[in-house]
Amino acid sequence: GWVGIANEIGDPEAFAGRLGMLIRLATVDIGSWVLPLVALALIAPRAGIGGRFVHYVVASNWASAIIAWLMLPSALLRLFLPSTSEISSLVSLFLFALSALLTWRMTNASIGKGAAVGTAVFVGMFIASLLVLFGLQALLGIDIPDSTTG
């Protein structure tokens, strides 16, 4: 979550540093959620899924709430185990794969135009979300430390 990452990245002793990092992380999270939806709203009528756009947005919002709960064990493990723990990494990877599968299924069901169109929307939204995520992180100066950089 934001708090754990803000504590890892920012200075744990400086409240202002953590608060600033928390605000930047929130901006990245909200941007990577909203901006791909705005892009899809612009191209949905041309792609033939304009009539299903609202269904997709509502379903994806509800699915994101369920997926947040699904990812809770991973977040709890990271609180109690070091971030380099293999168990924590395996649980996170498994839960990510499960959430991707469930999101793909939700996308296919909510778009209702067949597996090919649903998969194209899923892949497009996934790539758009990653591009916005990495772009906003770079723009806002968020550098996630890893085991080599500390």
PDB file of C-alpha atoms in Angstrom:
ATOM      1  CA  GLY A   1       0.000   0.000   0.000  1.00  0.00           C
ATOM      2  CA  TRP A   2       0.873   3.673  -0.134  1.00  0.00           C
ATOM      3  CA  VAL A   3       1.896   3.916   3.531  1.00  0.00           C
ATOM      4  CA  GLY A   4       4.345   1.026   3.368  1.00  0.00           C
ATOM      5  CA  ILE A   5       5.892   2.300   0.152  1.00  0.00           C
ATOM      6  CA  ALA A   6       6.045   5.877   1.460  1.00  0.00           C
ATOM      7  CA  ASN A   7       7.922   4.605   4.506  1.00  0.00           C
ATOM      8  CA  GLU A   8      10.351   2.618   2.341  1.00  0.00           C
ATOM      9  CA  ILE A   9      11.026   5.452  -0.112  1.00  0.00           C
ATOM     10  CA  GLY A  10      10.788   8.539   2.065  1.00  0.00           C
ATOM     11  CA  ASP A  11      12.661   9.418   5.212  1.00  0.00           C
ATOM     12  CA  PRO A  12      10.828   7.558   8.014  1.00  0.00           C
ATOM     13  CA  GLU A  13      11.734  10.316  10.482  1.00  0.00           C
ATOM     14  CA  ALA A  14      10.460  13.210   8.370  1.00  0.00           C
ATOM     15  CA  PHE A  15       6.662  13.541   8.358  1.00  0.00           C
ATOM     16  CA  ALA A  16       6.655  16.089   5.516  1.00  0.00           C
ATOM     17  CA  GLY A  17       8.732  13.769   3.328  1.00  0.00           C
ATOM     18  CA  ARG A  18       6.375  10.868   3.916  1.00  0.00           C
ATOM     19  CA  LEU A  19       3.277  13.029   3.398  1.00  0.00           C
ATOM     20  CA  GLY A  20       4.670  14.395   0.139  1.00  0.00           C
ATOM     21  CA  MET A  21       5.490  10.874  -1.017  1.00  0.00           C
ATOM     22  CA  LEU A  22       2.015   9.703  -0.008  1.00  0.00           C
ATOM     23  CA  ILE A  23       0.411  12.479  -2.077  1.00  0.00           C
ATOM     24  CA  ARG A  24       2.595  11.652  -5.086  1.00  0.00           C
ATOM     25  CA  LEU A  25       1.771   7.937  -4.778  1.00  0.00           C
ATOM     26  CA  ALA A  26      -1.941   8.760  -4.569  1.00  0.00           C
ATOM     27  CA  THR A  27      -1.637  10.916  -7.685  1.00  0.00           C
ATOM     28  CA  VAL A  28       0.053   8.082  -9.571  1.00  0.00           C
ATOM     29  CA  ASP A  29      -2.558   5.572  -8.410  1.00  0.00           C
ATOM     30  CA  ILE A  30      -5.534   7.759  -9.323  1.00  0.00           C
ATOM     31  CA  GLY A  31      -3.943   8.742 -12.637  1.00  0.00           C
ATOM     32  CA  SER A  32      -3.255   5.139 -13.620  1.00  0.00           C
ATOM     33  CA  TRP A  33      -6.896   4.351 -12.832  1.00  0.00           C
ATOM     34  CA  VAL A  34      -8.649   7.328 -14.489  1.00  0.00           C
ATOM     35  CA  LEU A  35      -6.504   8.260 -17.510  1.00  0.00           C
ATOM     36  CA  PRO A  36      -6.765   4.871 -19.287  1.00  0.00           C
ATOM     37  CA  LEU A  37     -10.550   5.013 -18.797  1.00  0.00           C
ATOM     38  CA  VAL A  38     -10.612   8.477 -20.372  1.00  0.00           C
ATOM     39  CA  ALA A  39      -8.639   7.124 -23.326  1.00  0.00           C
ATOM     40  CA  LEU A  40     -11.028   4.183 -23.654  1.00  0.00           C
ATOM     41  CA  ALA A  41     -14.010   6.553 -23.497  1.00  0.00           C
ATOM     42  CA  LEU A  42     -12.563   8.431 -26.467  1.00  0.00           C
ATOM     43  CA  ILE A  43     -11.960   5.361 -28.627  1.00  0.00           C
ATOM     44  CA  ALA A  44     -14.861   3.133 -27.478  1.00  0.00           C
ATOM     45  CA  PRO A  45     -17.414   4.474 -30.002  1.00  0.00           C
ATOM     46  CA  ARG A  46     -14.954   4.005 -32.875  1.00  0.00           C
ATOM     47  CA  ALA A  47     -14.084   0.491 -31.673  1.00  0.00           C
ATOM     48  CA  GLY A  48     -17.733  -0.553 -31.574  1.00  0.00           C
ATOM     49  CA  ILE A  49     -17.939  -0.889 -27.796  1.00  0.00           C
ATOM     50  CA  GLY A  50     -19.409   2.516 -26.978  1.00  0.00           C
ATOM     51  CA  GLY A  51     -22.659   0.943 -25.803  1.00  0.00           C
ATOM     52  CA  ARG A  52     -20.782  -1.272 -23.342  1.00  0.00           C
ATOM     53  CA  PHE A  53     -18.389   1.354 -21.973  1.00  0.00           C
ATOM     54  CA  VAL A  54     -20.487   2.224 -18.907  1.00  0.00           C
ATOM     55  CA  HIS A  55     -20.968  -1.474 -18.148  1.00  0.00           C
ATOM     56  CA  TYR A  56     -17.211  -1.949 -18.300  1.00  0.00           C
ATOM     57  CA  VAL A  57     -16.471   1.031 -16.020  1.00  0.00           C
ATOM     58  CA  VAL A  58     -18.995  -0.050 -13.379  1.00  0.00           C
ATOM     59  CA  ALA A  59     -17.845  -3.676 -13.481  1.00  0.00           C
ATOM     60  CA  SER A  60     -14.161  -2.731 -13.331  1.00  0.00           C
ATOM     61  CA  ASN A  61     -14.733  -0.406 -10.369  1.00  0.00           C
ATOM     62  CA  TRP A  62     -16.489  -3.148  -8.410  1.00  0.00           C
ATOM     63  CA  ALA A  63     -13.862  -5.681  -9.482  1.00  0.00           C
ATOM     64  CA  SER A  64     -11.060  -3.390  -8.297  1.00  0.00           C
ATOM     65  CA  ALA A  65     -12.610  -3.330  -4.814  1.00  0.00           C
ATOM     66  CA  ILE A  66     -12.708  -7.125  -4.753  1.00  0.00           C
ATOM     67  CA  ILE A  67      -9.163  -7.374  -6.105  1.00  0.00           C
ATOM     68  CA  ALA A  68      -7.916  -4.983  -3.420  1.00  0.00           C
ATOM     69  CA  TRP A  69      -9.215  -7.435  -0.821  1.00  0.00           C
ATOM     70  CA  LEU A  70      -7.755 -10.325  -2.795  1.00  0.00           C
ATOM     71  CA  MET A  71      -4.315  -8.687  -2.596  1.00  0.00           C
ATOM     72  CA  LEU A  72      -4.555  -8.148   1.183  1.00  0.00           C
ATOM     73  CA  PRO A  73      -2.584 -11.304   2.136  1.00  0.00           C
ATOM     74  CA  SER A  74       0.311 -10.108  -0.014  1.00  0.00           C
ATOM     75  CA  ALA A  75       0.296  -6.669   1.615  1.00  0.00           C
ATOM     76  CA  LEU A  76       0.146  -8.196   5.094  1.00  0.00           C
ATOM     77  CA  LEU A  77       3.053 -10.509   4.307  1.00  0.00           C
ATOM     78  CA  ARG A  78       5.139  -7.529   3.163  1.00  0.00           C
ATOM     79  CA  LEU A  79       4.441  -5.789   6.466  1.00  0.00           C
ATOM     80  CA  PHE A  80       5.818  -8.685   8.496  1.00  0.00           C
ATOM     81  CA  LEU A  81       8.442 -10.179   6.180  1.00  0.00           C
ATOM     82  CA  PRO A  82      11.297  -8.377   4.438  1.00  0.00           C
ATOM     83  CA  SER A  83      10.454  -7.156   0.946  1.00  0.00           C
ATOM     84  CA  THR A  84      13.096  -9.536  -0.442  1.00  0.00           C
ATOM     85  CA  SER A  85      11.337 -12.598   1.031  1.00  0.00           C
ATOM     86  CA  GLU A  86      10.760 -15.344  -1.538  1.00  0.00           C
ATOM     87  CA  ILE A  87       7.479 -16.370   0.110  1.00  0.00           C
ATOM     88  CA  SER A  88       6.147 -12.832  -0.107  1.00  0.00           C
ATOM     89  CA  SER A  89       7.219 -12.594  -3.749  1.00  0.00           C
ATOM     90  CA  LEU A  90       5.596 -15.914  -4.669  1.00  0.00           C
ATOM     91  CA  VAL A  91       2.326 -15.026  -2.946  1.00  0.00           C
ATOM     92  CA  SER A  92       2.344 -11.618  -4.664  1.00  0.00           C
ATOM     93  CA  LEU A  93       3.030 -13.181  -8.068  1.00  0.00           C
ATOM     94  CA  PHE A  94       0.285 -15.790  -7.625  1.00  0.00           C
ATOM     95  CA  LEU A  95      -2.263 -13.199  -6.487  1.00  0.00           C
ATOM     96  CA  PHE A  96      -1.292 -10.877  -9.357  1.00  0.00           C
ATOM     97  CA  ALA A  97      -1.799 -13.689 -11.882  1.00  0.00           C
ATOM     98  CA  LEU A  98      -5.151 -14.563 -10.291  1.00  0.00           C
ATOM     99  CA  SER A  99      -6.269 -10.933 -10.331  1.00  0.00           C
ATOM    100  CA  ALA A 100      -5.219 -10.591 -13.990  1.00  0.00           C
ATOM    101  CA  LEU A 101      -7.208 -13.698 -14.887  1.00  0.00           C
ATOM    102  CA  LEU A 102     -10.288 -12.462 -13.015  1.00  0.00           C
ATOM    103  CA  THR A 103      -9.958  -9.002 -14.572  1.00  0.00           C
ATOM    104  CA  TRP A 104      -9.690 -10.544 -18.038  1.00  0.00           C
ATOM    105  CA  ARG A 105     -12.844 -12.572 -17.361  1.00  0.00           C
ATOM    106  CA  MET A 106     -14.680  -9.499 -16.041  1.00  0.00           C
ATOM    107  CA  THR A 107     -13.628  -7.517 -19.123  1.00  0.00           C
ATOM    108  CA  ASN A 108     -14.907 -10.220 -21.470  1.00  0.00           C
ATOM    109  CA  ALA A 109     -18.217 -10.451 -19.607  1.00  0.00           C
ATOM    110  CA  SER A 110     -18.793  -6.697 -19.363  1.00  0.00           C
ATOM    111  CA  ILE A 111     -17.800  -5.884 -22.957  1.00  0.00           C
ATOM    112  CA  GLY A 112     -19.964  -8.742 -24.247  1.00  0.00           C
ATOM    113  CA  LYS A 113     -18.531  -8.672 -27.778  1.00  0.00           C
ATOM    114  CA  GLY A 114     -16.654 -11.976 -27.724  1.00  0.00           C
ATOM    115  CA  ALA A 115     -13.291 -13.106 -26.427  1.00  0.00           C
ATOM    116  CA  ALA A 116     -11.240 -11.362 -29.116  1.00  0.00           C
ATOM    117  CA  VAL A 117     -12.688  -7.896 -28.459  1.00  0.00           C
ATOM    118  CA  GLY A 118     -12.684  -8.439 -24.685  1.00  0.00           C
ATOM    119  CA  THR A 119      -9.062  -9.566 -24.752  1.00  0.00           C
ATOM    120  CA  ALA A 120      -8.094  -6.586 -26.908  1.00  0.00           C
ATOM    121  CA  VAL A 121      -9.740  -4.215 -24.413  1.00  0.00           C
ATOM    122  CA  PHE A 122      -8.061  -6.015 -21.493  1.00  0.00           C
ATOM    123  CA  VAL A 123      -4.596  -5.881 -23.090  1.00  0.00           C
ATOM    124  CA  GLY A 124      -5.062  -2.271 -24.186  1.00  0.00           C
ATOM    125  CA  MET A 125      -6.170  -1.154 -20.734  1.00  0.00           C
ATOM    126  CA  PHE A 126      -3.350  -3.117 -19.082  1.00  0.00           C
ATOM    127  CA  ILE A 127      -0.719  -1.526 -21.329  1.00  0.00           C
ATOM    128  CA  ALA A 128      -2.265   1.944 -20.977  1.00  0.00           C
ATOM    129  CA  SER A 129      -2.313   1.589 -17.189  1.00  0.00           C
ATOM    130  CA  LEU A 130       1.347   0.566 -17.132  1.00  0.00           C
ATOM    131  CA  LEU A 131       2.361   3.430 -19.431  1.00  0.00           C
ATOM    132  CA  VAL A 132       0.527   5.965 -17.266  1.00  0.00           C
ATOM    133  CA  LEU A 133       1.901   4.385 -14.071  1.00  0.00           C
ATOM    134  CA  PHE A 134       5.531   4.495 -15.206  1.00  0.00           C
ATOM    135  CA  GLY A 135       5.110   7.896 -16.837  1.00  0.00           C
ATOM    136  CA  LEU A 136       3.629   9.498 -13.717  1.00  0.00           C
ATOM    137  CA  GLN A 137       6.247   7.859 -11.488  1.00  0.00           C
ATOM    138  CA  ALA A 138       9.000   9.332 -13.650  1.00  0.00           C
ATOM    139  CA  LEU A 139       7.234  12.698 -13.890  1.00  0.00           C
ATOM    140  CA  LEU A 140       6.744  12.942 -10.116  1.00  0.00           C
ATOM    141  CA  GLY A 141      10.236  11.682  -9.273  1.00  0.00           C
ATOM    142  CA  ILE A 142       9.222   8.431  -7.602  1.00  0.00           C
ATOM    143  CA  ASP A 143      12.080   5.953  -7.611  1.00  0.00           C
ATOM    144  CA  ILE A 144      11.246   2.583  -6.075  1.00  0.00           C
ATOM    145  CA  PRO A 145      14.359   1.223  -4.354  1.00  0.00           C
ATOM    146  CA  ASP A 146      15.393  -2.317  -5.142  1.00  0.00           C
ATOM    147  CA  SER A 147      17.940  -4.677  -3.635  1.00  0.00           C
ATOM    148  CA  THR A 148      20.780  -3.212  -5.744  1.00  0.00           C
ATOM    149  CA  THR A 149      20.132   0.500  -5.156  1.00  0.00           C
ATOM    150  CA  GLY A 150      19.044   0.306  -1.512  1.00  0.00           C
TER     151      GLY A 150
END
